[in-house]
């Protein structure tokens, strides 16, 4: 099958990396580089030439990474593992049925690595990067 023009879907896989001492985790430390390769392999094996897998910088829901975003569906996934990839590809990317148990919502974007700490001054804003 020839590659079409504009992709039908984009899959953004966060491969952001941070220093170990950074308060926010990074998706690459949770195995997202392997996820990125797995998405590329699985979409290729399933013949989804109209799906583009993109390595991304930080997508913001770092606390529940590895984070994956599917456009134009506006579907967010968190805590994705290598074992989840074939299911996302076959059910969501191929058949337009998002994998509900992996979805994350707006509230996951509000999570802070410093939540619950009482030693911080009021209004302290955690570093983001
Ligand atoms: S580091 Fe991956 S979402 Fe922020």
GROMACS .gro file of C-alpha atoms and ligand atoms in nm:
model
  133
    1UNK     CA    1   0.000   0.000   0.000
    2UNK     CA    2   0.142   0.339  -0.095
    3UNK     CA    3   0.187   0.600   0.174
    4UNK     CA    4  -0.101   0.847   0.170
    5UNK     CA    5  -0.057   1.223   0.205
    6UNK     CA    6  -0.174   1.367   0.532
    7UNK     CA    7  -0.175   1.105   0.811
    8UNK     CA    8  -0.512   0.997   0.949
    9UNK     CA    9  -0.372   0.994   1.303
   10UNK     CA   10  -0.061   1.112   1.484
   11UNK     CA   11   0.078   0.932   1.790
   12UNK     CA   12   0.300   1.151   2.004
   13UNK     CA   13   0.523   0.954   2.241
   14UNK     CA   14   0.703   1.162   2.503
   15UNK     CA   15   1.072   1.078   2.515
   16UNK     CA   16   1.169   1.371   2.736
   17UNK     CA   17   1.472   1.321   2.961
   18UNK     CA   18   1.554   1.508   3.282
   19UNK     CA   19   1.837   1.491   3.535
   20UNK     CA   20   1.781   1.241   3.816
   21UNK     CA   21   1.757   1.520   4.075
   22UNK     CA   22   1.472   1.696   3.895
   23UNK     CA   23   1.146   1.687   4.097
   24UNK     CA   24   0.946   1.573   3.798
   25UNK     CA   25   1.003   1.229   3.648
   26UNK     CA   26   1.081   1.193   3.280
   27UNK     CA   27   0.912   0.952   3.045
   28UNK     CA   28   1.234   0.821   2.897
   29UNK     CA   29   1.338   0.694   3.241
   30UNK     CA   30   1.016   0.493   3.238
   31UNK     CA   31   1.090   0.320   2.910
   32UNK     CA   32   0.933   0.551   2.653
   33UNK     CA   33   1.213   0.508   2.397
   34UNK     CA   34   1.118   0.140   2.378
   35UNK     CA   35   0.752   0.243   2.348
   36UNK     CA   36   0.831   0.475   2.059
   37UNK     CA   37   1.006   0.196   1.870
   38UNK     CA   38   0.726  -0.048   1.955
   39UNK     CA   39   0.460   0.189   1.816
   40UNK     CA   40   0.661   0.223   1.495
   41UNK     CA   41   0.700  -0.154   1.464
   42UNK     CA   42   0.338  -0.235   1.544
   43UNK     CA   43   0.188   0.025   1.311
   44UNK     CA   44   0.418  -0.104   1.037
   45UNK     CA   45   0.329  -0.468   1.102
   46UNK     CA   46  -0.042  -0.384   1.099
   47UNK     CA   47  -0.005  -0.189   0.774
   48UNK     CA   48  -0.118   0.143   0.920
   49UNK     CA   49   0.068   0.360   0.672
   50UNK     CA   50  -0.169   0.648   0.747
   51UNK     CA   51  -0.062   0.667   1.115
   52UNK     CA   52   0.244   0.876   1.200
   53UNK     CA   53   0.437   0.800   1.519
   54UNK     CA   54   0.624   1.104   1.649
   55UNK     CA   55   0.887   1.129   1.924
   56UNK     CA   56   0.789   1.422   2.142
   57UNK     CA   57   0.927   1.642   2.414
   58UNK     CA   58   0.742   1.677   2.744
   59UNK     CA   59   0.364   1.662   2.699
   60UNK     CA   60   0.301   1.771   3.064
   61UNK     CA   61   0.136   1.476   3.246
   62UNK     CA   62   0.483   1.372   3.366
   63UNK     CA   63   0.363   1.222   3.694
   64UNK     CA   64   0.171   0.950   3.510
   65UNK     CA   65   0.414   0.884   3.227
   66UNK     CA   66   0.504   0.743   2.992
   67UNK     CA   67   0.261   0.978   2.819
   68UNK     CA   68   0.113   0.924   2.474
   69UNK     CA   69  -0.121   1.156   2.286
   70UNK     CA   70  -0.327   1.057   1.983
   71UNK     CA   71  -0.443   1.331   1.746
   72UNK     CA   72  -0.681   1.438   1.608
   73UNK     CA   73  -0.877   1.218   1.851
   74UNK     CA   74  -0.762   1.420   2.153
   75UNK     CA   75  -0.699   1.102   2.352
   76UNK     CA   76  -0.434   1.092   2.624
   77UNK     CA   77  -0.277   0.776   2.763
   78UNK     CA   78  -0.063   0.745   3.074
   79UNK     CA   79   0.142   0.470   3.228
   80UNK     CA   80   0.172   0.299   2.892
   81UNK     CA   81   0.382  -0.018   2.888
   82UNK     CA   82   0.534  -0.217   2.604
   83UNK     CA   83   0.258  -0.474   2.655
   84UNK     CA   84  -0.011  -0.207   2.592
   85UNK     CA   85   0.121  -0.099   2.253
   86UNK     CA   86  -0.027  -0.371   2.032
   87UNK     CA   87  -0.368  -0.319   2.191
   88UNK     CA   88  -0.359   0.058   2.136
   89UNK     CA   89  -0.253   0.001   1.777
   90UNK     CA   90  -0.511  -0.267   1.695
   91UNK     CA   91  -0.806  -0.120   1.885
   92UNK     CA   92  -0.755   0.254   1.873
   93UNK     CA   93  -0.533   0.335   1.579
   94UNK     CA   94  -0.682   0.070   1.349
   95UNK     CA   95  -1.044   0.058   1.471
   96UNK     CA   96  -1.103   0.396   1.639
   97UNK     CA   97  -1.181   0.241   1.979
   98UNK     CA   98  -0.965   0.409   2.244
   99UNK     CA   99  -0.832   0.180   2.517
  100UNK     CA  100  -1.031   0.324   2.804
  101UNK     CA  101  -0.840   0.183   3.102
  102UNK     CA  102  -0.521   0.359   2.991
  103UNK     CA  103  -0.678   0.700   2.935
  104UNK     CA  104  -0.586   0.992   3.155
  105UNK     CA  105  -0.777   1.315   3.208
  106UNK     CA  106  -0.727   1.678   3.295
  107UNK     CA  107  -0.670   1.598   3.664
  108UNK     CA  108  -0.347   1.411   3.585
  109UNK     CA  109  -0.204   1.732   3.445
  110UNK     CA  110  -0.254   1.899   3.781
  111UNK     CA  111  -0.046   1.647   3.976
  112UNK     CA  112   0.261   1.797   4.135
  113UNK     CA  113   0.573   1.622   4.260
  114UNK     CA  114   0.558   1.848   4.564
  115UNK     CA  115   0.192   1.787   4.650
  116UNK     CA  116   0.135   1.717   5.017
  117UNK     CA  117   0.452   1.886   5.138
  118UNK     CA  118   0.385   2.117   5.429
  119UNK     CA  119   0.734   2.267   5.442
  120UNK     CA  120   0.684   2.485   5.136
  121UNK     CA  121   0.569   2.848   5.159
  122UNK     CA  122   0.212   2.924   5.048
  123UNK     CA  123   0.191   2.983   4.679
  124UNK     CA  124   0.515   2.800   4.607
  125UNK     CA  125   0.513   2.695   4.243
  126UNK     CA  126   0.697   2.371   4.169
  127UNK     CA  127   0.958   2.398   3.894
  128UNK     CA  128   0.844   2.277   3.556
  129UNK     CA  129   1.068   2.180   3.271
  130LIG     S1  130   0.834   1.410   3.070
  130LIG    FE1  131   0.689   1.298   2.953
  130LIG     S2  132   0.505   1.409   2.984
  130LIG    FE2  133   0.654   1.528   3.084
   0.00000   0.00000   0.00000
